[in-house]
Short mmCIF file of C-alpha atoms in Angstrom, two decimals:
data_model
loop_
_atom_site.label_atom_id
_atom_site.label_comp_id
_atom_site.label_asym_id
_atom_site.label_seq_id
_atom_site.Cartn_x
_atom_site.Cartn_y
_atom_site.Cartn_z
CA MET A 23 -248.90 -54.05 112.90
CA SER A 24 -250.16 -54.02 116.43
CA ILE A 25 -248.41 -52.64 119.49
CA GLN A 26 -248.12 -56.16 120.88
CA SER A 27 -245.93 -57.34 117.99
CA CYS A 28 -243.38 -54.54 118.50
CA LYS A 29 -240.14 -55.78 120.09
CA HIS A 30 -239.46 -52.51 121.99
CA PRO A 31 -241.45 -51.44 125.03
CA LEU A 32 -243.53 -48.33 124.39
CA GLY A 33 -241.41 -45.17 124.40
CA ALA A 34 -238.07 -46.97 124.46
CA ALA A 35 -237.15 -46.63 120.78
CA GLY A 36 -234.28 -44.16 120.34
CA HIS A 37 -233.77 -43.76 124.08
CA GLY A 38 -230.00 -44.29 123.82
CA ARG A 39 -229.64 -41.45 121.32
CA MET A 40 -231.61 -39.08 123.54
CA THR A 41 -229.41 -39.88 126.52
CA MET A 42 -226.31 -39.28 124.37
CA ARG A 43 -227.64 -35.88 123.28
CA GLN A 44 -228.44 -34.95 126.87
CA ASN A 45 -224.95 -35.96 127.98
CA GLN A 46 -223.37 -33.95 125.17
CA ALA A 47 -225.53 -30.94 126.02
CA GLU A 48 -224.58 -31.20 129.70
CA THR A 49 -220.88 -31.51 128.82
CA ARG A 50 -221.18 -28.48 126.55
CA ARG A 51 -222.92 -26.49 129.31
CA GLN A 52 -220.20 -27.41 131.78
CA ASN A 53 -217.45 -26.45 129.34
CA VAL A 54 -219.10 -23.08 128.70
CA ALA A 55 -219.51 -22.53 132.44
CA LYS A 56 -215.88 -23.47 133.12
CA ARG A 57 -214.64 -21.03 130.46
CA SER A 58 -216.87 -18.32 131.88
CA MET A 59 -215.70 -18.95 135.43
CA THR A 60 -212.05 -19.06 134.37
CA LYS A 61 -212.53 -15.72 132.66
CA GLU A 62 -214.13 -14.35 135.83
CA VAL A 63 -211.17 -15.55 137.91
CA LYS A 64 -208.79 -13.65 135.63
CA GLN A 65 -210.92 -10.51 135.82
CA LEU A 66 -211.24 -10.69 139.61
CA THR A 67 -207.51 -11.28 140.02
CA GLY A 68 -206.72 -8.23 137.87
CA LEU A 69 -209.26 -6.06 139.66
CA ILE A 70 -207.98 -7.06 143.09
CA ALA A 71 -204.39 -6.31 142.03
CA THR A 72 -205.43 -2.87 140.80
CA LEU A 73 -207.28 -2.12 144.03
CA ARG A 74 -204.23 -3.20 146.06
CA GLU A 75 -202.12 -0.75 144.05
CA SER A 76 -204.63 1.99 144.91
CA LEU A 77 -204.34 0.95 148.55
CA ASP A 78 -200.56 1.33 148.36
CA GLY A 79 -201.04 4.78 146.85
CA ILE A 80 -203.24 5.78 149.78
CA ARG A 81 -200.60 4.49 152.23
CA LYS A 82 -197.98 6.67 150.52
CA GLN A 83 -200.26 9.73 150.58
CA ARG A 84 -201.03 9.13 154.24
CA ALA A 85 -197.31 9.11 155.08
CA ASN A 86 -197.16 12.76 154.03
CA ALA A 87 -196.81 14.79 157.26
CA LYS A 88 -198.40 17.90 155.75
CA LEU A 89 -201.95 16.47 155.60
CA SER A 90 -204.74 18.07 157.60
CA GLY A 91 -207.02 16.06 159.85
CA ALA A 92 -209.82 16.21 157.27
CA GLU A 93 -207.51 14.95 154.51
CA MET A 94 -206.33 12.10 156.74
CA GLY A 95 -209.94 11.25 157.51
CA ALA A 96 -210.84 11.19 153.83
CA LEU A 97 -207.87 8.93 153.06
CA ASP A 98 -208.82 6.62 155.92
CA GLU A 99 -212.37 6.37 154.60
CA ARG A 100 -211.11 5.57 151.09
CA ARG A 101 -208.73 2.98 152.54
CA ASN A 102 -211.53 1.33 154.54
CA ASN A 103 -213.81 1.23 151.48
CA LEU A 104 -211.03 -0.32 149.41
CA LEU A 105 -210.33 -2.92 152.09
CA LEU A 106 -214.02 -3.90 152.22
CA THR A 107 -214.20 -4.10 148.43
CA ILE A 108 -211.04 -6.21 148.24
CA ALA A 109 -212.36 -8.55 150.94
CA ALA A 110 -215.65 -9.02 149.07
CA LEU A 111 -213.86 -9.66 145.78
CA ASP A 112 -211.49 -12.11 147.51
CA ASP A 113 -214.53 -14.00 148.82
CA ARG A 114 -216.04 -14.13 145.34
CA LEU A 115 -212.72 -15.26 143.85
CA SER A 116 -212.40 -17.99 146.46
CA ALA A 117 -215.94 -19.22 145.77
CA VAL A 118 -215.43 -19.35 142.00
CA GLN A 119 -212.07 -21.09 142.32
CA GLY A 120 -213.59 -23.57 144.76
CA LEU A 121 -216.35 -24.49 142.32
CA ILE A 122 -213.84 -24.94 139.52
CA ASP A 123 -211.60 -27.09 141.76
CA LEU A 124 -214.58 -29.25 142.75
CA GLY A 125 -215.35 -29.81 139.09
CA ARG A 126 -218.79 -28.24 139.49
CA PRO A 127 -218.69 -25.19 137.28
CA HIS A 128 -221.90 -23.31 136.68
CA ILE A 129 -222.81 -19.81 135.68
CA ILE A 130 -223.03 -17.66 138.78
CA ARG A 131 -225.46 -14.82 138.33
CA VAL A 132 -224.97 -11.57 140.19
CA HIS A 133 -227.98 -9.33 140.65
#
């Protein structure tokens, strides 16, 4: 049998099955990424809520009139650090939710 008598162009045999496998693999990757990102959203939401509770605790401590200037300063520094951390986590949460809403989930790596 020569190549000329073959009805399929060279390399075309089985092409449909390969495309199907690639599509299934891509769908599987997207499903895994979406589950991962959904899990991250839940973790971020919980962490942000916990940090906001800590922030409320600092506000209550700061209301105490018997604090020295150094203690007030330390509480202010903790409050500022918490606010920066919450803002960064809110940004991350917004980015992850945006990717999920766009239907473009992928694994986001943090270094």
